[in-house]
XYZ file of C-alpha atoms in Angstrom:
460
model
C 6.940 22.613 7.150
C 6.450 24.168 3.843
C 8.854 24.251 1.057
C 9.077 27.951 -0.361
C 10.172 26.484 -4.105
C 7.843 27.466 -6.982
C 5.947 24.655 -8.578
C 4.811 21.026 -8.250
C 7.937 19.411 -8.606
C 9.927 20.325 -5.843
C 12.749 22.949 -5.030
C 16.530 22.886 -6.527
C 17.484 20.566 -2.418
C 14.897 18.231 -3.989
C 12.563 18.170 -1.867
C 8.691 18.287 -2.860
C 6.590 21.436 -1.139
C 4.198 19.596 1.650
C 1.627 21.900 4.511
C 3.103 19.124 6.930
C 3.392 21.019 10.461
C 6.637 20.819 12.259
C 7.372 18.609 15.159
C 9.718 18.115 18.107
C 12.885 17.485 17.419
C 16.566 18.655 17.464
C 17.296 22.067 16.456
C 20.050 24.465 14.996
C 21.024 25.736 18.496
C 21.974 22.157 19.987
C 24.340 21.058 16.692
C 25.804 24.709 16.605
C 26.807 24.354 20.976
C 28.847 21.716 19.629
C 30.543 23.740 16.976
C 29.925 22.728 13.261
C 26.567 23.334 11.357
C 27.358 21.051 8.561
C 24.509 18.633 10.378
C 21.883 20.906 9.159
C 18.964 20.357 7.064
C 19.778 21.231 3.526
C 15.820 22.314 3.320
C 15.253 24.288 6.800
C 18.809 25.098 7.101
C 17.251 24.656 11.410
C 17.266 21.575 12.787
C 19.786 18.213 12.215
C 19.246 15.626 10.551
C 18.043 12.254 10.287
C 20.710 9.481 9.067
C 22.008 6.484 8.869
C 18.874 4.575 7.031
C 21.115 4.452 3.624
C 18.810 5.884 1.079
C 19.806 8.665 -1.411
C 19.002 11.289 0.211
C 20.302 10.072 4.029
C 21.701 13.011 5.782
C 20.491 15.522 3.769
C 16.756 16.632 5.941
C 15.541 16.493 9.163
C 12.955 14.443 10.355
C 9.815 17.362 9.710
C 11.406 17.662 6.204
C 12.356 13.916 5.954
C 8.206 13.209 6.488
C 7.315 16.210 3.895
C 9.470 14.980 1.538
C 8.345 11.279 1.122
C 4.882 12.964 1.407
C 5.661 14.995 -1.841
C 6.977 12.003 -3.412
C 3.195 10.331 -3.369
C 1.508 13.128 -3.640
C 3.046 14.302 -7.175
C 2.713 10.767 -8.605
C -0.952 11.464 -6.994
C -1.753 14.309 -8.844
C 0.221 13.955 -11.708
C -0.983 10.745 -13.058
C -4.438 11.636 -11.833
C -4.594 8.258 -9.810
C -6.987 9.151 -7.159
C -10.643 11.724 -7.869
C -13.396 12.837 -5.515
C -15.233 10.244 -6.734
C -13.134 7.029 -6.614
C -13.341 4.089 -4.521
C -9.762 3.044 -3.593
C -8.797 -0.340 -2.390
C -5.360 0.015 -0.778
C -3.485 -3.850 -1.035
C -2.089 -4.152 2.521
C 0.519 -6.786 2.874
C 1.355 -5.519 6.192
C 4.993 -4.812 5.177
C 6.479 -1.589 5.340
C 5.348 0.028 1.963
C 1.804 -1.203 1.944
C 1.954 -0.038 5.623
C 3.443 3.829 4.142
C 1.122 3.589 0.876
C -1.796 3.305 3.532
C -0.786 5.948 5.398
C -0.015 7.931 2.859
C -4.047 7.841 1.043
C -5.370 7.679 4.760
C -3.584 11.221 5.093
C -4.448 12.505 1.441
C -8.722 11.890 2.526
C -8.445 12.901 6.047
C -7.897 16.355 4.302
C -10.212 15.783 2.031
C -12.391 15.254 4.347
C -11.637 17.970 6.340
C -11.764 20.263 3.145
C -15.532 19.172 2.771
C -16.551 19.793 6.114
C -15.328 23.185 6.141
C -17.063 23.740 2.708
C -20.717 25.684 2.341
C -21.711 23.950 -0.325
C -20.196 20.573 -0.109
C -20.544 20.049 -3.309
C -16.899 18.044 -3.984
C -17.364 14.571 -2.338
C -14.536 12.497 -0.491
C -13.140 9.601 -2.423
C -13.207 6.498 -0.587
C -10.751 3.789 1.434
C -10.811 0.080 1.749
C -8.304 -2.097 3.104
C -7.196 -5.681 1.378
C -5.337 -8.203 2.916
C -5.164 -11.481 1.302
C -4.105 -15.052 3.176
C -1.611 -16.548 1.179
C -1.334 -19.558 4.060
C -2.356 -22.186 1.501
C 0.922 -21.993 -0.515
C 2.983 -20.983 2.139
C 3.430 -22.650 5.521
C 3.115 -20.286 7.776
C 1.490 -21.637 10.971
C -2.052 -20.530 11.804
C -1.086 -18.897 15.110
C 0.899 -16.663 13.078
C -1.879 -15.897 10.443
C -4.310 -14.754 13.226
C -2.454 -12.421 15.090
C -1.474 -10.593 11.962
C -4.912 -10.545 10.590
C -5.828 -9.080 14.587
C -2.534 -6.823 13.570
C -3.921 -5.834 10.411
C -7.403 -5.164 11.632
C -6.351 -3.336 14.746
C -3.755 -0.937 12.570
C -7.077 0.132 9.941
C -9.227 0.449 12.991
C -7.107 3.145 14.323
C -6.951 4.999 11.501
C -8.725 8.221 12.059
C -12.070 8.890 10.007
C -13.382 8.156 7.627
C -14.022 4.950 8.105
C -12.450 2.224 5.869
C -13.868 -0.901 5.221
C -11.619 -3.883 5.604
C -11.235 -7.166 3.823
C -9.875 -10.553 4.457
C -9.395 -12.664 1.493
C -8.211 -16.160 1.458
C -6.207 -16.706 -1.532
C -8.197 -19.374 -2.870
C -11.594 -17.575 -3.277
C -10.036 -17.225 -6.755
C -12.424 -19.807 -7.489
C -15.401 -19.154 -5.721
C -17.435 -17.927 -2.605
C -16.895 -21.698 -1.435
C -12.934 -21.421 -0.617
C -13.275 -25.474 0.846
C -13.260 -26.265 -2.921
C -11.112 -23.358 -3.854
C -8.245 -24.837 -1.512
C -8.173 -28.156 -2.326
C -8.030 -27.098 -6.203
C -5.146 -24.181 -5.313
C -3.098 -27.526 -4.120
C -3.068 -29.022 -6.837
C -2.498 -26.453 -9.113
C 0.701 -25.228 -7.284
C 1.771 -28.992 -6.956
C 2.047 -28.840 -10.620
C 4.510 -26.540 -10.859
C 7.851 -27.113 -9.566
C 10.332 -24.429 -10.296
C 10.334 -21.916 -7.562
C 10.320 -19.003 -9.932
C 7.188 -20.448 -11.549
C 5.465 -20.616 -8.929
C 6.536 -17.578 -7.163
C 5.291 -16.140 -10.610
C 1.998 -17.992 -10.110
C 1.207 -16.417 -6.911
C 1.384 -13.000 -8.321
C -0.965 -14.135 -11.002
C -3.151 -15.342 -8.330
C -2.978 -12.349 -6.105
C -3.617 -9.850 -8.538
C -7.060 -12.100 -9.887
C -7.896 -12.008 -6.023
C -7.538 -8.462 -5.800
C -9.061 -7.533 -9.046
C -12.201 -10.038 -7.763
C -12.593 -7.739 -4.341
C -12.422 -4.590 -5.872
C -14.844 -5.712 -8.652
C -17.160 -6.938 -6.049
C -17.250 -4.324 -3.351
C -17.429 -1.206 -6.063
C -13.765 -0.070 -6.043
C -12.716 1.356 -9.424
C -8.521 1.567 -8.144
C -6.545 -0.174 -6.940
C -3.588 1.190 -5.037
C -0.008 -0.551 -4.371
C 3.107 -0.677 -2.997
C 5.940 -1.202 -5.341
C 8.267 1.705 -4.728
C 11.859 1.998 -6.287
C 13.826 -0.860 -4.881
C 11.124 -3.249 -6.022
C 10.641 -2.710 -9.184
C 14.152 -2.183 -10.012
C 15.054 -6.196 -8.946
C 11.474 -7.045 -11.281
C 13.169 -5.155 -13.772
C 16.332 -7.255 -13.706
C 14.252 -10.721 -12.747
C 12.244 -9.938 -16.353
C 14.896 -9.290 -18.038
C 16.062 -12.678 -16.870
C 13.105 -14.289 -17.256
C 12.494 -12.966 -21.141
C 10.182 -10.645 -20.038
C 11.494 -7.644 -21.793
C 8.902 -6.915 -24.517
C 5.849 -7.023 -21.709
C 8.530 -5.133 -18.898
C 7.200 -1.500 -19.755
C 3.837 -2.315 -18.522
C 4.810 -3.164 -15.304
C 6.904 -0.320 -14.142
C 4.370 2.513 -14.660
C 2.800 4.790 -12.546
C -0.904 3.749 -13.741
C -1.649 -0.042 -15.380
C -4.855 -0.220 -16.464
C -4.687 -3.537 -18.394
C -6.766 -5.063 -15.873
C -10.778 -4.280 -15.350
C -9.922 -1.960 -12.023
C -6.892 -0.201 -12.194
C -3.677 -0.531 -10.375
C -1.629 2.475 -9.266
C 1.316 2.707 -8.051
C 2.020 5.449 -5.761
C 5.329 4.866 -4.384
C 7.261 4.473 -7.722
C 9.695 7.394 -6.575
C 10.109 5.891 -3.386
C 13.083 3.860 -1.526
C 12.825 1.310 0.540
C 15.298 2.555 2.517
C 13.324 6.162 2.806
C 10.151 3.732 3.646
C 11.832 1.719 6.473
C 13.102 5.619 7.817
C 9.494 6.466 7.888
C 7.889 3.707 9.616
C 10.764 3.942 12.477
C 10.325 8.015 13.075
C 5.965 7.286 12.890
C 6.353 4.072 14.700
C 4.180 2.891 12.437
C 3.668 -1.022 13.191
C 4.465 -3.480 10.676
C 3.903 -7.427 10.031
C 6.525 -10.073 8.864
C 5.193 -13.661 7.978
C 7.566 -15.698 8.206
C 7.400 -17.558 4.743
C 11.133 -19.125 4.341
C 13.972 -18.912 2.341
C 13.454 -19.004 -1.141
C 16.078 -19.892 -4.473
C 14.027 -18.265 -7.028
C 14.779 -16.000 -9.375
C 13.138 -13.536 -7.781
C 15.073 -13.943 -4.542
C 18.575 -14.129 -5.672
C 17.747 -10.843 -7.904
C 16.299 -8.917 -4.800
C 19.544 -9.842 -2.868
C 21.991 -8.617 -5.614
C 19.804 -5.581 -6.127
C 19.942 -4.855 -2.380
C 24.077 -5.473 -2.397
C 24.341 -2.929 -5.465
C 22.068 -0.508 -2.828
C 24.674 -1.051 0.141
C 27.646 0.003 -2.658
C 25.892 2.939 -4.328
C 22.683 4.245 -3.706
C 21.778 5.142 -6.422
C 22.107 2.096 -8.271
C 18.575 1.255 -7.700
C 16.960 4.527 -8.988
C 19.716 4.133 -12.131
C 18.026 1.125 -12.755
C 14.650 2.161 -12.644
C 15.144 5.542 -14.771
C 17.462 3.529 -17.402
C 14.197 1.179 -17.479
C 11.930 4.256 -18.388
C 12.976 5.226 -21.040
C 11.494 1.824 -22.898
C 7.829 3.242 -24.369
C 5.318 1.822 -22.457
C 1.700 1.028 -23.515
C -1.490 2.642 -24.326
C -3.109 1.647 -21.311
C -0.418 2.922 -18.698
C -2.880 6.002 -18.031
C -5.855 6.190 -16.239
C -8.753 6.577 -19.130
C -9.788 9.987 -19.409
C -12.220 11.481 -17.085
C -15.603 13.042 -17.888
C -17.200 12.926 -14.948
C -18.409 16.911 -14.091
C -18.378 15.958 -10.699
C -13.750 16.327 -10.786
C -12.437 19.080 -10.284
C -11.427 21.320 -13.607
C -7.844 21.396 -12.513
C -7.891 18.004 -12.122
C -9.188 16.750 -15.889
C -6.722 18.761 -16.589
C -3.923 17.509 -15.269
C -4.893 14.200 -16.333
C -4.818 15.859 -20.124
C -1.220 16.906 -20.101
C 0.512 14.241 -17.831
C -1.182 11.185 -19.988
C 0.602 9.130 -22.564
C -0.176 10.879 -26.033
C -1.003 7.910 -28.397
C 3.060 8.939 -30.320
C 4.326 8.505 -26.947
C 3.077 4.489 -26.224
C 2.833 1.044 -27.865
C -0.676 -0.539 -28.513
C -1.060 -4.045 -27.831
C -4.791 -6.236 -27.985
C -2.781 -9.454 -27.001
C -1.903 -11.311 -23.336
C -1.615 -13.806 -22.109
C -4.129 -15.805 -20.633
C -1.902 -16.657 -17.280
C -0.037 -13.665 -15.867
C -1.568 -11.212 -18.500
C 1.246 -9.401 -19.881
C 1.308 -8.100 -23.566
C 2.626 -10.720 -26.147
C 5.087 -9.470 -28.536
C 3.859 -10.532 -32.558
C 7.033 -13.394 -32.450
C 4.508 -14.586 -29.234
C 1.075 -14.170 -31.170
C -0.513 -18.065 -32.056
C -1.182 -18.307 -35.636
C -5.372 -20.166 -34.968
C -5.165 -21.512 -38.379
C -3.212 -24.360 -37.456
C -4.891 -24.965 -34.396
C -8.242 -25.732 -34.759
C -8.448 -29.117 -33.392
C -6.573 -29.125 -30.705
C -7.230 -29.896 -26.713
C -8.222 -26.746 -24.719
C -4.664 -27.526 -22.736
C -2.752 -27.598 -25.536
C -4.768 -23.959 -27.048
C -4.204 -22.781 -23.657
C -0.379 -23.319 -23.628
C 0.160 -21.774 -27.334
C -1.799 -19.151 -26.175
C 0.801 -18.335 -22.985
C 3.498 -16.082 -23.006
C 7.181 -17.570 -23.682
C 7.840 -16.949 -20.031
C 5.196 -18.538 -18.200
C 5.288 -21.274 -21.394
C 9.490 -22.013 -19.337
C 8.913 -20.965 -15.691
C 5.077 -22.009 -14.817
C 3.118 -24.102 -17.492
C 4.348 -28.118 -17.668
C 5.656 -29.482 -20.705
C 3.996 -32.656 -20.782
C 0.824 -32.925 -21.988
C -0.873 -35.465 -19.217
C 0.172 -33.222 -16.123
C -0.433 -29.720 -18.473
C -4.133 -31.701 -18.842
C -4.369 -31.514 -15.175
C -2.838 -27.818 -14.598
C -5.797 -26.653 -16.961
C -8.500 -27.974 -15.189
C -7.287 -26.450 -11.774
C -7.222 -23.487 -13.149
C -9.827 -20.930 -11.287
C -12.477 -20.411 -14.036
C -11.904 -16.618 -14.477
C -8.783 -17.542 -16.274
C -10.397 -20.394 -18.409
C -12.913 -17.682 -19.538
C -10.314 -14.974 -20.216
C -8.862 -17.473 -22.130
C -12.001 -18.230 -24.171
C -12.633 -15.136 -24.923
C -9.189 -13.570 -26.126
C -9.528 -17.008 -28.359
C -12.848 -16.549 -29.664
C -11.787 -12.870 -30.715
C -8.755 -14.001 -32.444
C -10.528 -16.432 -34.252
C -13.251 -14.220 -35.033
C -10.311 -11.962 -36.301
C -9.127 -14.614 -38.815
C -12.559 -15.424 -40.328
C -12.763 -11.768 -41.220
C -9.797 -11.629 -42.717
C -10.057 -14.862 -44.905
C -14.244 -14.117 -45.215
C -13.735 -13.191 -49.169
C -11.959 -16.128 -50.234
C -14.733 -18.698 -48.171
C -17.819 -20.281 -49.472
C -21.621 -19.992 -49.350
C -23.685 -22.549 -48.820
C -25.330 -21.619 -52.148
C -21.886 -21.690 -54.167
C -19.973 -24.265 -55.871
C -16.466 -25.075 -56.011
C -15.674 -24.672 -59.223
């Protein structure tokens, strides 16, 4: 049921405007017969509320308005930040969990509506954005039984194929393909690489970096220009705490925005305003199939912080939101926005909306140096003076180029295992490091150019 509140931000009850049609559910009469009206939906005032999922809006909306409210948060994030335009080709990262499942469903709903509008229009001048789905197989890192992985892949493939047209292309990608298309050699090198990392937190952070490399590789090879992640408020809140604990405070604003364009293919977070409790309830209401892989227990900082934040949320449903809002006051970086759209096929309203909501130069921080391993922006104190590292080994140069968190959590402190770690890195990581180092050396040469002697000059 559509909300009558004005504007795109939602009405005073906290709901978001949407065009969802009403579905069968309990009505007000059943609640009136029981002698009370306190359980009526705050939005439509007709239907009985859904409750028991523990979210911040628990017990406020009926099933229809709950769906409309959650999709409205997603749609507002997409439209306000120009995440998806008609000419885009979007790749949804699907892990099988509730968050990525809802992200896939909402992206599909948007595409389906755009396709219906395209079919109904006379000139059919406005294209429909394309959608693909990628599932990253990480069984080479986690001890997942082969039978369980086969069932998971089959289930994911069935979920994607069961979605209504337009058709979604499905990509099953082993994470070892970050090395090359020949995963046999990559598998051995990846195992050797991960064996060097002994710290549980470091292993998880290293896997996160490799996962992003795999997503970027697939998106680049198949022509996608957006990557959609299912990160929600709950996950971002845990990341805020864990990043602070690991000393990543400077780069933290880069990871918690709606848009992250530091990568070749921009990454977007359309579920940034949604809670995991709401997402779980939506999956139950609409019977969305999810998949849970058995990865085993973990003693990493990331896992401990996630458990801690979940405990806080149980005590107070607004804790996660408070953490994210507080971190949101940090100044983002200039790459935390979608590049300006100049495509004439994109509606003028979309371009105006992007110009309105995009970060201004005085509202963001510029960063030209990034960690070659995790691609986090580097603080000035972490930038190396290359005039003192001219004759160092490649592995030592790589080590000093990385951020302090990677040096402490991931990279081995001794030179011999560090050399082994460097040799087993994917080529894309080494190439990125060499490119960054060459740029820094060229910049250093430009700074001291006036002090250098030409070939025909004497030292007198």
